[in-house]
CSV table of C-alpha atoms in Angstrom, one decimal:
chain,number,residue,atom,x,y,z
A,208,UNK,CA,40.7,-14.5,-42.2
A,209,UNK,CA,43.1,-12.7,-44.9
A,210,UNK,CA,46.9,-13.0,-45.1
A,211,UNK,CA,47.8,-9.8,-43.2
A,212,UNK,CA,45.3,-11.2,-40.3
A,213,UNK,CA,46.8,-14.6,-40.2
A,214,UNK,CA,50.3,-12.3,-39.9
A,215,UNK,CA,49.4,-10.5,-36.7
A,216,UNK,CA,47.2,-13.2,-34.8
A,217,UNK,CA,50.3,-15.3,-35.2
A,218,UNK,CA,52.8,-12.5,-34.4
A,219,UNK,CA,50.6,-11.7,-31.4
A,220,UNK,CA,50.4,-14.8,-29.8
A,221,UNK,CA,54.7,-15.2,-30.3
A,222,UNK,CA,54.9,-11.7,-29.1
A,223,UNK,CA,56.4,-11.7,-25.6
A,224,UNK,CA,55.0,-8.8,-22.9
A,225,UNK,CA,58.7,-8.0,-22.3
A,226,UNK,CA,60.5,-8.5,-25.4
A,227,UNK,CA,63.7,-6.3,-25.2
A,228,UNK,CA,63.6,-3.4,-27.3
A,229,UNK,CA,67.3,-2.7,-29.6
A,230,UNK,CA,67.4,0.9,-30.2
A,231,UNK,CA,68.8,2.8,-32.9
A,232,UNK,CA,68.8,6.1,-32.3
A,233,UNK,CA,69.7,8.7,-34.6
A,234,UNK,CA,72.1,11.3,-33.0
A,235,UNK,CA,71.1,13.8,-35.8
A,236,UNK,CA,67.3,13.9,-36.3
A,237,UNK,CA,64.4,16.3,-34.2
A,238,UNK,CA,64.7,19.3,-32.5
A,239,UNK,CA,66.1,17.7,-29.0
A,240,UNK,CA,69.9,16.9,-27.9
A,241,UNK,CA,70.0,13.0,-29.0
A,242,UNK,CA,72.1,12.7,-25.2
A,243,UNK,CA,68.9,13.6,-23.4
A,244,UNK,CA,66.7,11.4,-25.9
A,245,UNK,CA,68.8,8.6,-24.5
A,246,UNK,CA,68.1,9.4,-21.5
A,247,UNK,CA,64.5,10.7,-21.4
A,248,UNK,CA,64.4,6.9,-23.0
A,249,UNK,CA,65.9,5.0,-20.5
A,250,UNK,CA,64.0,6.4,-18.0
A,251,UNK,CA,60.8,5.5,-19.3
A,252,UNK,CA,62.0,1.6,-20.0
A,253,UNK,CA,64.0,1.1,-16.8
A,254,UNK,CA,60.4,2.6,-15.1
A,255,UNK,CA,58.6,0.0,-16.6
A,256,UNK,CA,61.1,-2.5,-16.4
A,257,UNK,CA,61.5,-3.3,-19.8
A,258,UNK,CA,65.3,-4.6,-20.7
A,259,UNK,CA,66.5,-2.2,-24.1
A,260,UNK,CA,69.5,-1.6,-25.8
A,261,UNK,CA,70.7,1.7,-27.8
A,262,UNK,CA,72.9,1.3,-31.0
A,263,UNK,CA,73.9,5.3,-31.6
A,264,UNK,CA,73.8,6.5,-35.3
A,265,UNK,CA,76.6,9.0,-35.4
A,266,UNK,CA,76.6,9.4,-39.8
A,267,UNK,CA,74.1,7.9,-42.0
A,268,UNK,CA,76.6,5.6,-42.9
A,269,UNK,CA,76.7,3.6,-39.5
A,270,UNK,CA,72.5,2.8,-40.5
A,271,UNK,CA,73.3,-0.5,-42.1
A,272,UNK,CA,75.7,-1.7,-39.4
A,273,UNK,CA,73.4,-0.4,-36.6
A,274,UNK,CA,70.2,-2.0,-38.1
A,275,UNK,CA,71.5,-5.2,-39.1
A,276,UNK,CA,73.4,-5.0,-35.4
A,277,UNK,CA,69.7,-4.7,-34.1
A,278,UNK,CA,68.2,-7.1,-36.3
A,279,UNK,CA,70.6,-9.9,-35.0
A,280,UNK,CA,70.0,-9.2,-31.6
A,281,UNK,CA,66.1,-8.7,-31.9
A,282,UNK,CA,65.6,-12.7,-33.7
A,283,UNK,CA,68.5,-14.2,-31.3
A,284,UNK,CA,66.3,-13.1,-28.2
A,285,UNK,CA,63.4,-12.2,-28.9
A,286,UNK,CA,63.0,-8.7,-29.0
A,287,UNK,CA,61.9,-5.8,-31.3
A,288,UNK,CA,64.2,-3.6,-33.6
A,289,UNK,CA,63.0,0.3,-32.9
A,290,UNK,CA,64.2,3.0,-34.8
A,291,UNK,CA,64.3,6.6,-33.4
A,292,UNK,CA,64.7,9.4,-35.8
A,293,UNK,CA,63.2,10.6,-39.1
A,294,UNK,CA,61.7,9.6,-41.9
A,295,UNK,CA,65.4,8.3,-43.2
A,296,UNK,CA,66.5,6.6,-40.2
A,297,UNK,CA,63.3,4.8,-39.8
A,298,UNK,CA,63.6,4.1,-43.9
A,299,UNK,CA,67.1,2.9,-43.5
A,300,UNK,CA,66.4,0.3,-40.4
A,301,UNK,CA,63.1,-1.0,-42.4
A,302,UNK,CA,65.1,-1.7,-45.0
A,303,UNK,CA,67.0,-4.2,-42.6
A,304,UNK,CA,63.9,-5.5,-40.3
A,305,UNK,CA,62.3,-6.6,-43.5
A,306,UNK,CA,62.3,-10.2,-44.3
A,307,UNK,CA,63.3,-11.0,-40.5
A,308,UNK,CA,60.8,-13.1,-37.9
A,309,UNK,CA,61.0,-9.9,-35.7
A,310,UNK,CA,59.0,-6.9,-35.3
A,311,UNK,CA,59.5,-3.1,-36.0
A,312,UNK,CA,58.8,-0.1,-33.5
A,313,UNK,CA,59.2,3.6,-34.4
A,314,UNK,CA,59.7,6.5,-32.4
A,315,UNK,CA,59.6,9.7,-34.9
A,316,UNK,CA,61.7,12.5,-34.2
A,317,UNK,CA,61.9,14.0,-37.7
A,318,UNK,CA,59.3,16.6,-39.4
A,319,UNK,CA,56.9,15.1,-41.6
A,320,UNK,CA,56.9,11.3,-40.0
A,321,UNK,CA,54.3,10.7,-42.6
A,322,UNK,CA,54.8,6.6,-41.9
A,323,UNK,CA,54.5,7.0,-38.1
A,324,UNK,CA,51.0,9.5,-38.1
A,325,UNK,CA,49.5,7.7,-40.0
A,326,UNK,CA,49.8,4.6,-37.7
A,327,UNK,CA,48.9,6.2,-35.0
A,328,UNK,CA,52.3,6.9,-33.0
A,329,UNK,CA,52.9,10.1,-31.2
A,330,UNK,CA,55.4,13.1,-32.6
A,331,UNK,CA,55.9,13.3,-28.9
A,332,UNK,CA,59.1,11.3,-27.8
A,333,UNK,CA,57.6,10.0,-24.6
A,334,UNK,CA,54.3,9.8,-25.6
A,335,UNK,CA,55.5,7.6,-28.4
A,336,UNK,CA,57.9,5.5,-26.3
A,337,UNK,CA,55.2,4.5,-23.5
A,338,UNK,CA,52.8,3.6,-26.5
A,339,UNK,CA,55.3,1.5,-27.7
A,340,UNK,CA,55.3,-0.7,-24.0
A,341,UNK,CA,51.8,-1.7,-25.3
A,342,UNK,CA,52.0,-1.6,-28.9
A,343,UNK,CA,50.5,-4.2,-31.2
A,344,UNK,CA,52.4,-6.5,-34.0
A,345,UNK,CA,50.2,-5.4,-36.7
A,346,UNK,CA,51.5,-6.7,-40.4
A,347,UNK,CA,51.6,-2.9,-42.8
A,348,UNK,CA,52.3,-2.6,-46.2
A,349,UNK,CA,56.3,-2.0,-47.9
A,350,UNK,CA,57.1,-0.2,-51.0
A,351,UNK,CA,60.0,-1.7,-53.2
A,352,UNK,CA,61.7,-0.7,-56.3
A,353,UNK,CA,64.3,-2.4,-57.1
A,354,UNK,CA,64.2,-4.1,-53.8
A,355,UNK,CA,64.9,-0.8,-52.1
A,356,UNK,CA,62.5,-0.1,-49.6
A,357,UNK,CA,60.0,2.6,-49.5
A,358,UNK,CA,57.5,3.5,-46.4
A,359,UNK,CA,56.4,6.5,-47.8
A,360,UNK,CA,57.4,7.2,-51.4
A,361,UNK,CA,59.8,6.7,-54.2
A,362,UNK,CA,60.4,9.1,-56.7
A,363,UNK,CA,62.7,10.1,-59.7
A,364,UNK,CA,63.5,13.4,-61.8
A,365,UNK,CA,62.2,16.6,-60.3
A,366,UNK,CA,61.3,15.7,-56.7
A,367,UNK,CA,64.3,14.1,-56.1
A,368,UNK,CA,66.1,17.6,-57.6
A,369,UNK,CA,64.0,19.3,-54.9
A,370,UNK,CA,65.1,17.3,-52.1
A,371,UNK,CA,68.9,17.6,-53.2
A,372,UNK,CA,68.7,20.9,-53.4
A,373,UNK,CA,66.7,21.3,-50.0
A,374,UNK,CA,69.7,19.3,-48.3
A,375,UNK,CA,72.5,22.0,-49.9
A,376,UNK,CA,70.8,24.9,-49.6
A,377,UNK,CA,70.2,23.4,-45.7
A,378,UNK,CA,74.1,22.6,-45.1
A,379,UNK,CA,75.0,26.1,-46.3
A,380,UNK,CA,72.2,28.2,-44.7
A,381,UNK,CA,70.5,25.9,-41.8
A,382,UNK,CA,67.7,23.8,-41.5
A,383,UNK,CA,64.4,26.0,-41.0
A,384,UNK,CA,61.3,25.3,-42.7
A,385,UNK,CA,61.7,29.0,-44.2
A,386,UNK,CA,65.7,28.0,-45.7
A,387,UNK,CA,63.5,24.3,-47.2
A,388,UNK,CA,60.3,26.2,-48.7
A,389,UNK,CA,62.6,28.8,-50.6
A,390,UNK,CA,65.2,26.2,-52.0
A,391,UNK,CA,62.4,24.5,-53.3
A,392,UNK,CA,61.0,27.5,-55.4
A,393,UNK,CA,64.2,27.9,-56.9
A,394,UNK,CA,64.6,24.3,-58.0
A,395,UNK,CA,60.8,25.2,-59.2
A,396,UNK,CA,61.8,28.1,-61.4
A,397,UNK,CA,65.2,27.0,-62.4
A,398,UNK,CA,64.9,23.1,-63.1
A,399,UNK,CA,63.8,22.7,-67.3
A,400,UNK,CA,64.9,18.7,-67.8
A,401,UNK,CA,62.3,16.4,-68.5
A,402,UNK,CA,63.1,12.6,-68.7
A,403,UNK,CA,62.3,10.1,-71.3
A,404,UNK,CA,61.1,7.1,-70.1
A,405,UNK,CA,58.5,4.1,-70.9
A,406,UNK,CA,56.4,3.2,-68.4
A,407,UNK,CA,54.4,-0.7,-67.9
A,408,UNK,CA,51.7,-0.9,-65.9
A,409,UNK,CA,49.0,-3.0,-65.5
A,410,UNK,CA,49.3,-5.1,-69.2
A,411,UNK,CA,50.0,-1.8,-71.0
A,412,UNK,CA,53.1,0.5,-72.5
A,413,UNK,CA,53.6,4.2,-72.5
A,414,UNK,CA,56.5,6.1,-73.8
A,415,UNK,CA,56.3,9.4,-72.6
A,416,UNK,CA,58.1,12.7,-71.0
A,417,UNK,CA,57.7,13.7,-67.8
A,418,UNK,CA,59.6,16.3,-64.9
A,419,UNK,CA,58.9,13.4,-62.1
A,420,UNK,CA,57.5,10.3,-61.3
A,421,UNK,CA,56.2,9.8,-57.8
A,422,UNK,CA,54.8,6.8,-56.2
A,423,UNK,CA,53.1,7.0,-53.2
A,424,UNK,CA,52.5,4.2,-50.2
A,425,UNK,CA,51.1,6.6,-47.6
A,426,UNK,CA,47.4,7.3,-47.6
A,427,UNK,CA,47.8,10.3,-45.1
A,428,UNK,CA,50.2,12.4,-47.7
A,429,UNK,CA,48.0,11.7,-50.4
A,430,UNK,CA,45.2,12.6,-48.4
A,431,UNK,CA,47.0,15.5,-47.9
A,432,UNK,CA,47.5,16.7,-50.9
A,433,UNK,CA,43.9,15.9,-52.3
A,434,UNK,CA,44.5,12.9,-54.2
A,435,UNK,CA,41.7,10.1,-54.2
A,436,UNK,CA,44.1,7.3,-55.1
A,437,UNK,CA,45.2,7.0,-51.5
A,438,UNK,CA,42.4,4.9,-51.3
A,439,UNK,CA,44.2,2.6,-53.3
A,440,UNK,CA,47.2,2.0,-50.5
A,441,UNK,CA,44.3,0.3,-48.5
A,442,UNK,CA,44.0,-2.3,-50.7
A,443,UNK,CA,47.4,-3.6,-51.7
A,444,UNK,CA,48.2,-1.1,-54.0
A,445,UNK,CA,50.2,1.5,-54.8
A,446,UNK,CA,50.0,4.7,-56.6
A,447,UNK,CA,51.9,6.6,-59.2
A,448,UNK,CA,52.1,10.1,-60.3
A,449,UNK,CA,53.4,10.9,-63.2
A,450,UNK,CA,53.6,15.0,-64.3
A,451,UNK,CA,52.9,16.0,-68.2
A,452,UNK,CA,55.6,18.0,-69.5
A,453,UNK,CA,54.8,21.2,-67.5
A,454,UNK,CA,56.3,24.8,-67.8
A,455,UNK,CA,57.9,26.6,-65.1
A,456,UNK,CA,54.5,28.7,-63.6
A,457,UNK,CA,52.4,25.7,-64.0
A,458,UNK,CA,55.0,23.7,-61.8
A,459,UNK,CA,54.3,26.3,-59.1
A,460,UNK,CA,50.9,26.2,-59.7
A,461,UNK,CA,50.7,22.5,-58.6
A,462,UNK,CA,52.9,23.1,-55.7
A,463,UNK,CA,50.3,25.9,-54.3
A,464,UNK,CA,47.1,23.0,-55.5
A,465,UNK,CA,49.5,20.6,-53.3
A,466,UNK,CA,50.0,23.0,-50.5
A,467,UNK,CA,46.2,23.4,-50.3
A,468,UNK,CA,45.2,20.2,-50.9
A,469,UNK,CA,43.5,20.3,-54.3
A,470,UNK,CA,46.8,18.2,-56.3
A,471,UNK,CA,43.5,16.1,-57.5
A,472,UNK,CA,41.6,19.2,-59.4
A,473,UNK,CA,44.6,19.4,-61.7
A,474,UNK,CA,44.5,18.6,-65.3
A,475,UNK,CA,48.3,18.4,-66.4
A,476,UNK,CA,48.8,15.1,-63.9
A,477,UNK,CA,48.6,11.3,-64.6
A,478,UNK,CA,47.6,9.2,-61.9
A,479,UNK,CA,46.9,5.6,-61.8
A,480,UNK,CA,46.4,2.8,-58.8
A,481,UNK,CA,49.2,-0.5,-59.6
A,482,UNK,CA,50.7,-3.6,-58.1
A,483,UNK,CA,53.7,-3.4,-60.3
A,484,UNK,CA,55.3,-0.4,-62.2
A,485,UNK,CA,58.7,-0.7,-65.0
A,486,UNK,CA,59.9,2.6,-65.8
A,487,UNK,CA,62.5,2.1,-68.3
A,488,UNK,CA,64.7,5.2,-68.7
A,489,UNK,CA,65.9,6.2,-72.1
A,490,UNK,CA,69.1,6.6,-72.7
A,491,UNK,CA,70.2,5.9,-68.6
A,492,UNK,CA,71.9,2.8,-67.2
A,493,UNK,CA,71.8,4.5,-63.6
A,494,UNK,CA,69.1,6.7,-62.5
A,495,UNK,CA,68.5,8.8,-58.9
A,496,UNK,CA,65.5,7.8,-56.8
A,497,UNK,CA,64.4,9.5,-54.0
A,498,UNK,CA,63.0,6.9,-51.4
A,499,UNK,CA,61.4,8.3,-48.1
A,500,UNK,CA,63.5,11.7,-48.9
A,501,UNK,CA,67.0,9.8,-49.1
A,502,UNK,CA,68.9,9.8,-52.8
A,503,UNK,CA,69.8,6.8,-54.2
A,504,UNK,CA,71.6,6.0,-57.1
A,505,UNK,CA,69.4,2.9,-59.2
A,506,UNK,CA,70.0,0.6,-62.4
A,507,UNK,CA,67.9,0.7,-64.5
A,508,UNK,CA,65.1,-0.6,-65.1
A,509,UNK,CA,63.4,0.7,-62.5
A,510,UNK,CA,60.9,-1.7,-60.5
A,511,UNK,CA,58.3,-0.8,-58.3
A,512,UNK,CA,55.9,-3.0,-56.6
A,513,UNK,CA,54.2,-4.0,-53.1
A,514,UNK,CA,57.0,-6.3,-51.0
A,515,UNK,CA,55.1,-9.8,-51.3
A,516,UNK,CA,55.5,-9.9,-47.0
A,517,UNK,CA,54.7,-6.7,-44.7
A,518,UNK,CA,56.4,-5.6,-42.3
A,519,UNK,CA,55.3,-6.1,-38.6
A,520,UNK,CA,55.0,-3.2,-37.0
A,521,UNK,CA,54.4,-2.6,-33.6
A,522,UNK,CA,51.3,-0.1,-33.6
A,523,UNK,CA,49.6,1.5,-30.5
A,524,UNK,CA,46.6,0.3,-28.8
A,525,UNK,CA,43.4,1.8,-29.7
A,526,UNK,CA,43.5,3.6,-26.2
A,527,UNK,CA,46.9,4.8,-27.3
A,528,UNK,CA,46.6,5.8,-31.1
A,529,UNK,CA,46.8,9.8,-31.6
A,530,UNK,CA,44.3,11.2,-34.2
A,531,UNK,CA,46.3,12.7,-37.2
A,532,UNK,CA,45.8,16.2,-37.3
């Protein structure tokens, strides 16, 4: 029996059938009123008798307070720490569950939900939330850099311009995927910096410069966009992509190979399976990194590596698991 097996036998068997579930729910994210989330919520817990709690995220600044609220309460009584909302709100609750003898549910509600698909768990709210009455403790894998945590991805330089610019361009006109897609064509056409960094991976040193750096710990996205090294995230790992100095067209160019799923057939990329990556930044003591689509600001050096404990997620039973589509 490996590590991660040892993990989730030994979670399972501490794992009570009605461990109380602590909530935080994300007033913002998905399409429906976050009022009749609550509710639609409750009723499916107080049907099945299961005790819960909801700690309301009115601002991503109340995530830390909520989560570490949640986490308390979840290892003083034995429960499970569930986070409702998107890809950030799920990020920024992780963030807080990890480390902690208590396990993790998620109930997406954003648009890609990259981390929850590929586990398995419903888009669907309720679908999602009567999984989650059966779910499984299963031990999954954690991104870190710089001890910041990543379910998804981390990235720096031109991906993390795009998804700046996404969020303006989203304040000022709303958020469609039409007002998204055509913010990130401009950022495309418009963005010329390239950063200078050094990169050490795997016993060897590379100065180079690159438009963006992109790790990846989700094997549906890479799958998604064509990229073998997914393969990699079974196994431990992680992987990074690192862009050659690229002009303006060419950049497009991989965003329509990415679109269609054929990022792997292209020549100007630089891809590579690790445990442990330093990127050292030239000339920058701070740096921004994108982690699971939120922007933070990083010293530098930047570290990214596999968090040496997963984190136990509660995943549906087989007879509950939707196929990713």
């Amino acid at each position: 029996m490996n590590d991660l097996s040892a993990v989730s036998s030994s979670a399972q068997l501490a794992m009570k059938a009605d461990a109380p579930l602590f909530i935080v729910l994300n007033a913002g994210s998905g399409k429906h009123d976050a009022g009749d989330t609550q509710q639609t919520l409750a009723g499916i817990f107080d049907a099945a008798g299961r005790r819960h709690e909801f700690l309301l995220l009115d601002s991503a600044t109340d995530i830390e307070s909520r989560a570490k609220q949640a986490v308390r309460l979840a290892c003083e009584q034995g429960g499970i720490v569930v986070a409702a909302g998107g890809d950030g709100t799920i990020n920024g609750v992780a963030q807080h569950v990890l480390g902690h003898p208590c396990a993790f549910g998620v109930l997406p509600q954003g648009t890609f939900n990259y981390f929850g698909r590929v586990h398995g768990i419903s888009q669907e709210t309720e679908v999602a939330a009567k999984a989650l009455l059966r779910a499984i403790p299963t031990p999954v894998q954690v991104g870190l850099v710089n001890e910041k945590v990543f379910l998804v991805n981390a990235s720096l330089g031109l991906y993390t311009k795009l998804l700046e610019d996404r969020e303006t361009a989203k304040a000022q006109l709303g958020r469609s995927r039409l007002v998204a897609m055509g913010a990130g064509l401009m950022t495309l056409m418009r963005e010329r910096r390239q950063l200078r960094l050094t990169l050490e991976a795997r016993g060897q040193s590379r100065s180079i410069r690159t438009p963006s750096v992109f790790v990846g710990n989700n094997r549906l996205q890479f799958d998604r966009l064509g990229l073998p090294e997914g393969e990699a995230l079974e196994h431990g790992q992680l992987a990074a992509i690192v862009v050659k100095p690229t002009r303006a067209l060419a950049m497009l160019g991989l965003a329509l190979r990415g679109a269609l799923g054929r990022l792997g057939d292209a020549d100007n990329l630089i891809r590579f399976p690790m445990h442990r990556l330093t990127v050292h930044p030239h000339r920058h003591r701070m740096i921004k990194v994108a982690t699971d689509g939120e922007v933070n600001h990083l010293r530098a050096p930047l570290v990214f590596r596999v968090a040496p404990e997963p984190l136990l997620l509660m995943v549906p039973a087989p007879e509950d698991r939707v196929e990713v589509k």
